[in-house]
Amino acid sequence: MKKNIRDYDLNNKRVLIRCDFNVPMKNGEITDDNRIVTSLPTIKYALDNNAKIILFSHLGRVKEEADLAKNDLRPVATRLSELLGKEVKFVPVTRGEELETTVANMNNGDIVLVQNTRYEDLDGKKESKNDEELAKYWASLGDLFINDAFGTLHRAHASNSGLASNLPSGVGLLVEKELKELSRLDNPEKPFVLILGGSKVADKIGVIENLVTKADYILIGGGMAFTFLKAKGINTAKSVIDEENLEFAKKMIDMYPDKIILPIDVNAFEEFNNDANNRYVAITELNENEMGLDIGPNTIEKFTEILKDAKIVFWNGPLGVYEFEKCTTGSKKILETLVNYGVTTILGGGDIVAAAGDLGYKEKVTHASTGGGATLEYMEGKELPGLSCIPESN
Ligand code: AMP
């Protein structure tokens, strides 16, 4: 197990905490503060333990001058301050006298949020390339480093790996919780079922390769199912196809014919539009002008038969175009099955978590992971660079 915030005495210490405040913004307003809310337990723990708290986070991408203003972290300081009922002092720069003086004048229990770490990317991608001088400079502001940004663990940046390499370090309470939940899948109880949806096959190849031998079944829905169906020789008409990964799909079907379960019927539309003509149809009966945008009732029944006996499920990617009102049924019914049958369910990857949130199931499943790429790379069995430089606890 990795060292965590509870393994350190925080009293009177300057504690640098890397959070993931990469929140969606529109015209300078935060449209969803979930990532700020999930960071609160670690910040409150540091407050309760009398630390001086210096927070870092990235926001969006900074490639040119024009990206600076729209990725200013100040609104996060305001929201965080409201949530904590306490002043969060915002420092609008990532280095220099203002930052150093602010930190030097902190009292125990003070909270400072430093400007978007990616402002440093404007000058030779210093944050994203884990520049050594930058990491050492930021480390000089603290006594201890806590990484609570689960969503960026799959990156080696100055504000995570760099800081961890230059200070005594540990993980925060959010990262600890994520790792604990995801570790259920290291040696999963059986039957273990993988559910995959969404549109891009490429993103899920690593997960399939890593888990295909462990999983009892892989249920495939969403747009990616059509690449597998086409690989089986079925006419997929206007449905989305990932041509580059047809060969991979064919190989998997040939190797694991009884394990990979594909849709047998779909909700077919004449246009990629919620209001277009639609009908439920057997997978072999698609007209040339139709595309499948959700799984159909017979597929839901087939998936349910398997899922009601499952002990644990990992699910990435919605089973239909959940953004369209008429295409939420597949994801909704399967979420309902998992909750009703008490199956341990881990949702990972942005879109299925967003869909579960919209459909009212996010709080009902066992765990909805906050990381997109980080969760997938964990499931691919890859080492996470933001984690590997944090020492193990004794
Ligand atoms: P991904 O990023 O690969 O997980 O894909 C997520 C996206 O897949 C969502 O925006 C869904 O709207 C989309 N999606 C799900 N099912 C389908 C489908 N049958 N056809 C096209 N897109 C789909």
Coordinates of C-alpha atoms and ligand atoms in Angstrom, one line a residue:
M1 CA 0.0 0.0 0.0
K2 CA 1.1 3.5 -0.8
K3 CA 1.9 6.0 2.0
N4 CA -1.0 8.3 2.6
I5 CA -1.7 11.6 4.3
R6 CA -2.5 9.9 7.6
D7 CA 1.1 8.5 7.8
Y8 CA 2.5 12.0 8.3
D9 CA 2.4 14.6 11.1
L10 CA 0.9 17.6 9.4
N11 CA 1.1 20.0 12.4
N12 CA 2.7 23.3 11.4
K13 CA 3.9 21.8 8.1
R14 CA 3.6 23.4 4.7
V15 CA 1.6 20.7 2.8
L16 CA 1.5 20.8 -1.0
I17 CA -1.6 19.0 -2.2
R18 CA -2.1 18.2 -5.9
C19 CA -5.8 18.2 -6.6
D20 CA -7.8 17.6 -9.8
F21 CA -9.7 20.8 -10.2
N22 CA -10.0 20.3 -13.9
V23 CA -13.7 21.3 -13.8
P24 CA -15.9 22.0 -16.9
M25 CA -16.3 25.8 -17.4
K26 CA -18.5 28.0 -19.5
N27 CA -17.8 31.8 -19.8
G28 CA -15.7 31.7 -16.6
E29 CA -18.4 29.8 -14.6
I30 CA -18.0 26.3 -13.2
T31 CA -20.7 24.1 -14.7
D32 CA -20.0 21.0 -12.5
D33 CA -18.1 21.3 -9.2
N34 CA -18.0 17.5 -8.6
R35 CA -14.2 17.4 -8.8
I36 CA -13.9 20.2 -6.2
V37 CA -16.3 18.4 -3.9
T38 CA -14.4 15.1 -4.1
S39 CA -11.2 16.9 -3.1
L40 CA -12.8 18.2 0.1
P41 CA -12.0 15.2 2.5
T42 CA -8.2 15.5 2.0
I43 CA -8.3 19.3 2.4
K44 CA -10.4 19.1 5.5
Y45 CA -8.1 16.4 6.9
A46 CA -5.2 18.7 6.5
L47 CA -7.1 21.6 8.0
D48 CA -8.1 19.5 11.0
N49 CA -4.5 18.6 11.5
N50 CA -3.2 22.2 11.6
A51 CA -1.3 22.3 8.3
K52 CA -0.5 25.2 6.0
I53 CA -2.2 24.1 2.8
I54 CA -0.9 24.9 -0.6
L55 CA -3.1 23.6 -3.4
F56 CA -2.0 22.9 -7.0
S57 CA -4.1 21.8 -10.0
H58 CA -4.2 22.0 -13.8
L59 CA -7.2 23.3 -15.7
G60 CA -7.7 22.6 -19.4
R61 CA -4.8 22.9 -21.9
V62 CA -2.5 25.9 -22.3
K63 CA -0.9 26.0 -25.7
E64 CA -0.9 29.7 -26.5
E65 CA -1.4 33.1 -24.8
A66 CA -5.1 33.1 -25.7
D67 CA -5.6 29.9 -23.5
L68 CA -4.5 31.7 -20.3
A69 CA -7.6 33.7 -19.5
K70 CA -10.1 30.9 -20.1
N71 CA -8.1 28.5 -17.9
D72 CA -7.6 30.8 -15.0
L73 CA -8.1 28.9 -11.7
R74 CA -9.6 31.8 -9.7
P75 CA -13.2 30.6 -10.0
V76 CA -12.1 27.4 -8.3
A77 CA -10.7 29.3 -5.3
T78 CA -14.1 31.1 -5.0
R79 CA -16.1 27.9 -5.2
L80 CA -13.8 26.0 -2.8
S81 CA -14.0 28.9 -0.3
E82 CA -17.8 28.7 -0.4
L83 CA -17.7 24.9 0.1
L84 CA -15.3 25.1 3.0
G85 CA -16.8 28.2 4.5
K86 CA -13.3 29.6 4.8
E87 CA -11.0 31.9 2.8
V88 CA -9.0 30.3 0.1
K89 CA -6.3 32.8 -1.0
F90 CA -5.7 32.7 -4.8
V91 CA -2.2 33.4 -6.1
P92 CA -2.6 34.3 -9.8
V93 CA 0.9 33.2 -10.8
T94 CA 2.8 29.9 -10.8
R95 CA 6.2 31.3 -9.6
G96 CA 7.8 34.4 -8.3
E97 CA 7.8 36.8 -5.4
E98 CA 4.0 37.0 -4.9
L99 CA 3.8 33.2 -4.5
E100 CA 6.8 33.0 -2.2
T101 CA 5.8 35.9 0.1
T102 CA 2.2 34.5 0.3
V103 CA 3.5 31.1 1.4
A104 CA 6.1 32.6 3.8
N105 CA 3.3 34.5 5.5
M106 CA 0.9 31.6 6.0
N107 CA -0.4 30.6 9.4
N108 CA -1.5 27.1 10.3
G109 CA -5.0 26.4 8.8
D110 CA -4.5 28.9 6.0
I111 CA -5.3 27.7 2.4
V112 CA -3.6 29.0 -0.8
L113 CA -4.5 27.9 -4.3
V114 CA -1.7 28.4 -6.9
Q115 CA -2.6 29.4 -10.5
N116 CA -3.2 26.6 -13.1
T117 CA 0.0 24.5 -13.2
R118 CA -0.3 24.4 -17.0
Y119 CA 0.4 28.1 -17.3
E120 CA 4.0 26.7 -17.1
D121 CA 3.3 24.9 -20.4
L122 CA 3.5 28.1 -22.3
D123 CA 7.3 28.1 -21.7
G124 CA 8.5 24.8 -23.2
K125 CA 5.8 22.6 -21.6
K126 CA 7.5 22.7 -18.3
E127 CA 4.6 21.3 -16.3
S128 CA 3.6 18.5 -18.8
K129 CA 7.2 17.5 -19.5
N130 CA 8.0 17.3 -15.8
D131 CA 10.7 19.9 -15.9
E132 CA 13.2 19.3 -13.1
E133 CA 13.9 22.9 -12.2
L134 CA 10.1 23.6 -12.0
A135 CA 9.5 20.6 -9.8
K136 CA 12.4 21.6 -7.5
Y137 CA 11.1 25.2 -7.3
W138 CA 7.6 24.1 -6.3
A139 CA 9.0 21.6 -3.9
S140 CA 10.9 24.4 -2.2
L141 CA 7.6 25.9 -1.1
G142 CA 6.6 22.9 1.0
D143 CA 7.7 20.3 3.6
L144 CA 5.5 17.5 2.3
F145 CA 3.6 16.5 -0.9
I146 CA 0.2 14.8 -1.1
N147 CA -1.1 13.6 -4.4
D148 CA -4.9 13.6 -4.5
A149 CA -5.4 14.1 -8.2
F150 CA -6.5 10.6 -9.3
G151 CA -7.5 11.7 -12.8
T152 CA -3.8 12.6 -13.6
L153 CA -2.0 9.7 -12.1
H154 CA -1.3 8.3 -15.6
R155 CA 0.8 11.4 -16.4
A156 CA 4.3 12.2 -15.2
H157 CA 4.0 16.0 -14.7
A158 CA 6.0 18.4 -12.6
S159 CA 3.1 18.9 -10.2
N160 CA 2.7 15.2 -9.5
S161 CA 5.7 13.0 -10.2
G162 CA 8.1 15.9 -10.0
L163 CA 6.9 17.0 -6.6
A164 CA 6.8 13.4 -5.3
S165 CA 10.4 12.9 -6.3
N166 CA 11.5 16.0 -4.4
L167 CA 9.6 15.8 -1.1
P168 CA 8.4 13.2 1.4
S169 CA 5.1 12.2 -0.2
G170 CA 1.9 10.2 0.1
V171 CA -1.5 9.9 -1.5
G172 CA -4.6 11.8 -0.5
L173 CA -7.9 10.3 0.7
L174 CA -9.5 10.4 -2.8
V175 CA -6.7 8.5 -4.4
E176 CA -6.6 6.1 -1.5
K177 CA -10.4 5.4 -2.0
E178 CA -10.1 5.0 -5.8
L179 CA -7.2 2.6 -5.5
K180 CA -9.1 0.6 -2.8
E181 CA -12.2 0.3 -5.0
L182 CA -10.3 -0.5 -8.2
S183 CA -8.1 -3.1 -6.4
R184 CA -11.3 -5.2 -6.1
L185 CA -10.6 -6.0 -9.8
D186 CA -7.0 -7.1 -9.3
N187 CA -8.2 -10.6 -8.3
P188 CA -11.9 -10.3 -9.0
E189 CA -14.6 -12.5 -7.4
K190 CA -16.2 -14.8 -10.0
P191 CA -18.2 -14.5 -12.2
F192 CA -16.5 -11.3 -13.2
V193 CA -18.1 -9.5 -16.2
L194 CA -16.7 -6.6 -18.2
I195 CA -19.2 -4.3 -19.9
L196 CA -17.9 -2.1 -22.7
G197 CA -19.6 0.6 -24.7
G198 CA -18.9 4.0 -26.1
S199 CA -17.8 4.6 -29.7
K200 CA -14.0 4.2 -29.8
V201 CA -12.6 0.6 -29.9
A202 CA -9.0 1.9 -29.8
D203 CA -9.4 3.3 -26.2
K204 CA -10.5 -0.1 -24.9
I205 CA -8.1 -2.5 -26.6
G206 CA -5.7 -2.4 -23.7
V207 CA -8.5 -3.2 -21.2
I208 CA -9.8 -6.1 -23.3
E209 CA -6.3 -7.5 -23.7
N210 CA -5.5 -7.3 -20.0
L211 CA -8.9 -8.6 -18.8
V212 CA -10.0 -11.1 -21.4
T213 CA -8.6 -14.1 -19.6
K214 CA -9.8 -12.9 -16.2
A215 CA -13.3 -12.0 -17.3
D216 CA -16.0 -14.7 -17.5
Y217 CA -17.9 -12.6 -20.1
I218 CA -17.3 -9.3 -22.0
L219 CA -20.6 -7.7 -22.9
I220 CA -20.2 -5.2 -25.7
G221 CA -22.7 -2.5 -26.6
G222 CA -22.6 1.1 -27.8
G223 CA -21.0 2.1 -31.0
M224 CA -18.0 -0.2 -30.6
A225 CA -20.3 -3.3 -30.8
F226 CA -20.7 -2.6 -34.6
T227 CA -17.0 -3.0 -35.3
F228 CA -17.3 -6.5 -33.7
L229 CA -20.5 -7.2 -35.5
K230 CA -19.0 -6.2 -38.8
A231 CA -16.0 -8.4 -38.1
K232 CA -18.5 -11.3 -37.8
G233 CA -19.8 -10.5 -41.3
I234 CA -23.1 -8.8 -40.2
N235 CA -24.3 -5.9 -42.2
T236 CA -24.0 -2.9 -39.9
A237 CA -25.4 -0.4 -42.5
K238 CA -24.8 3.2 -41.4
S239 CA -23.7 2.4 -37.8
V240 CA -20.4 3.7 -36.6
I241 CA -17.4 1.5 -37.5
D242 CA -13.8 1.7 -36.3
E243 CA -12.2 0.4 -39.5
E244 CA -8.7 0.4 -38.1
N245 CA -9.6 -2.1 -35.3
L246 CA -11.7 -4.5 -37.4
E247 CA -8.8 -7.0 -37.4
F248 CA -8.5 -6.8 -33.6
A249 CA -12.2 -7.4 -33.2
K250 CA -12.1 -10.4 -35.5
K251 CA -9.1 -11.8 -33.6
M252 CA -11.0 -11.5 -30.3
I253 CA -14.2 -13.1 -31.6
D254 CA -12.2 -16.0 -33.1
M255 CA -10.3 -16.5 -29.8
Y256 CA -13.1 -16.0 -27.4
P257 CA -16.4 -16.8 -29.2
D258 CA -18.3 -17.8 -26.1
K259 CA -17.0 -15.0 -23.9
I260 CA -17.6 -12.0 -26.1
I261 CA -21.4 -11.2 -26.1
L262 CA -22.7 -8.8 -28.8
P263 CA -26.1 -7.2 -29.3
I264 CA -28.8 -9.2 -31.0
D265 CA -31.1 -6.2 -31.6
V266 CA -30.8 -2.5 -31.7
N267 CA -32.7 0.8 -31.7
A268 CA -32.1 1.9 -35.3
F269 CA -32.3 5.5 -36.5
E270 CA -32.3 6.9 -40.0
E271 CA -30.2 9.9 -38.9
F272 CA -27.8 10.6 -36.0
N273 CA -30.6 12.6 -34.4
N274 CA -32.9 11.9 -31.5
D275 CA -36.0 13.1 -33.5
A276 CA -35.2 10.9 -36.6
N277 CA -37.4 7.9 -37.5
N278 CA -36.5 4.9 -35.4
R279 CA -37.5 1.3 -34.7
Y280 CA -36.3 -1.7 -32.8
V281 CA -34.9 -4.3 -35.1
A282 CA -33.0 -7.6 -35.1
I283 CA -29.3 -7.0 -35.7
T284 CA -29.4 -8.9 -39.0
E285 CA -32.3 -6.8 -40.3
L286 CA -30.8 -3.3 -40.5
N287 CA -31.8 -1.3 -43.6
E288 CA -29.0 0.3 -45.6
N289 CA -30.2 3.8 -44.4
E290 CA -30.2 2.9 -40.7
M291 CA -27.7 3.1 -37.8
G292 CA -27.9 1.4 -34.4
L293 CA -27.8 4.0 -31.6
D294 CA -28.8 1.8 -28.6
I295 CA -29.1 -1.8 -27.7
G296 CA -32.6 -3.3 -28.0
P297 CA -34.9 -5.2 -25.5
N298 CA -33.7 -8.7 -26.5
T299 CA -30.1 -7.7 -25.9
I300 CA -31.0 -6.1 -22.6
E301 CA -32.6 -9.4 -21.6
K302 CA -29.6 -11.4 -22.8
F303 CA -27.2 -9.2 -20.9
T304 CA -29.4 -9.3 -17.8
E305 CA -29.4 -13.1 -17.8
I306 CA -25.6 -13.0 -17.5
L307 CA -25.4 -10.0 -15.1
K308 CA -27.8 -11.3 -12.5
D309 CA -25.4 -14.1 -11.6
A310 CA -22.3 -11.8 -11.7
K311 CA -20.3 -11.1 -8.5
I312 CA -18.4 -8.1 -9.9
V313 CA -18.7 -5.9 -13.0
F314 CA -16.4 -3.3 -14.4
W315 CA -18.1 -1.0 -16.9
N316 CA -16.6 1.5 -19.3
G317 CA -18.6 3.4 -22.0
P318 CA -22.4 3.9 -22.4
L319 CA -24.4 1.2 -24.3
G320 CA -26.1 3.8 -26.5
V321 CA -25.9 7.5 -27.4
Y322 CA -27.1 8.5 -23.9
E323 CA -27.1 12.1 -24.9
F324 CA -30.2 11.4 -26.9
E325 CA -33.4 10.9 -24.8
K326 CA -34.5 7.9 -26.9
C327 CA -31.2 6.1 -26.5
T328 CA -30.8 6.0 -22.7
T329 CA -32.8 2.8 -22.3
G330 CA -30.0 0.2 -22.7
S331 CA -27.6 1.9 -20.2
K332 CA -30.5 2.6 -17.8
K333 CA -32.0 -0.9 -17.7
I334 CA -28.5 -2.5 -17.3
L335 CA -27.7 -0.1 -14.4
E336 CA -31.1 -1.0 -12.9
T337 CA -30.3 -4.8 -13.2
L338 CA -26.9 -4.4 -11.5
V339 CA -28.3 -2.3 -8.6
N340 CA -31.4 -4.6 -8.1
Y341 CA -29.3 -7.8 -8.1
G342 CA -26.7 -6.2 -5.7
V343 CA -23.8 -6.8 -8.1
T344 CA -20.6 -5.1 -7.1
T345 CA -20.3 -2.5 -9.8
I346 CA -17.4 -0.3 -10.7
L347 CA -18.0 2.4 -13.4
G348 CA -14.9 3.8 -14.9
G349 CA -14.3 6.3 -17.7
G350 CA -16.0 9.7 -18.1
D351 CA -19.0 8.9 -20.2
I352 CA -20.6 6.1 -18.3
V353 CA -20.1 8.0 -15.1
A354 CA -21.8 11.0 -16.7
A355 CA -24.6 8.8 -18.0
A356 CA -25.1 7.1 -14.6
G357 CA -25.3 10.6 -13.1
D358 CA -27.9 11.8 -15.6
L359 CA -30.0 8.6 -15.1
G360 CA -29.9 8.7 -11.3
Y361 CA -27.6 5.7 -10.7
K362 CA -24.2 7.3 -9.8
E363 CA -24.8 7.1 -6.1
K364 CA -26.5 3.7 -6.2
V365 CA -23.6 1.7 -7.8
T366 CA -20.6 0.5 -5.7
H367 CA -18.1 3.0 -7.1
A368 CA -18.1 5.5 -9.9
S369 CA -14.4 6.2 -10.6
T370 CA -13.4 9.9 -11.0
G371 CA -10.6 9.2 -13.5
G372 CA -11.0 8.7 -17.2
G373 CA -7.6 7.9 -18.7
A374 CA -6.2 7.0 -15.3
T375 CA -8.9 4.4 -14.6
L376 CA -8.5 2.8 -18.0
E377 CA -4.7 2.6 -17.7
Y378 CA -5.1 1.0 -14.2
M379 CA -7.5 -1.5 -15.8
E380 CA -4.9 -2.1 -18.6
G381 CA -2.5 -3.2 -15.8
K382 CA -0.1 -0.3 -16.6
E383 CA 2.1 1.4 -14.0
L384 CA 0.8 4.9 -13.2
P385 CA 3.7 7.3 -13.1
G386 CA 2.0 9.7 -10.7
L387 CA 1.8 6.9 -8.3
S388 CA 5.0 4.9 -8.8
C389 CA 7.2 7.7 -7.2
I390 CA 5.1 7.7 -4.0
P391 CA 6.8 5.4 -1.4
E392 CA 5.1 2.3 0.0
S393 CA 4.0 2.4 3.6
N394 CA 5.9 0.1 6.0
Ligands
AMP1 P1 -16.1 6.7 -25.8 O1 -15.4 8.0 -25.6 O2 -15.5 5.8 -26.7 O3 -16.5 6.0 -24.5 O4 -17.5 7.0 -26.4 C1 -18.6 7.7 -25.7 C2 -19.6 8.1 -26.7 O5 -20.0 7.0 -27.4 C3 -20.8 8.8 -26.2 O6 -20.7 10.2 -26.5 C4 -21.9 8.1 -26.9 O7 -22.9 9.0 -27.4 C5 -21.3 7.4 -28.0 N1 -22.1 6.2 -28.4 C6 -22.6 5.2 -27.6 N2 -23.3 4.4 -28.4 C7 -23.2 4.7 -29.7 C8 -23.7 4.3 -30.9 N3 -24.4 3.1 -31.0 N4 -23.3 4.9 -32.0 C9 -22.6 6.0 -32.0 N5 -22.1 6.5 -30.8 C10 -22.4 5.9 -29.7

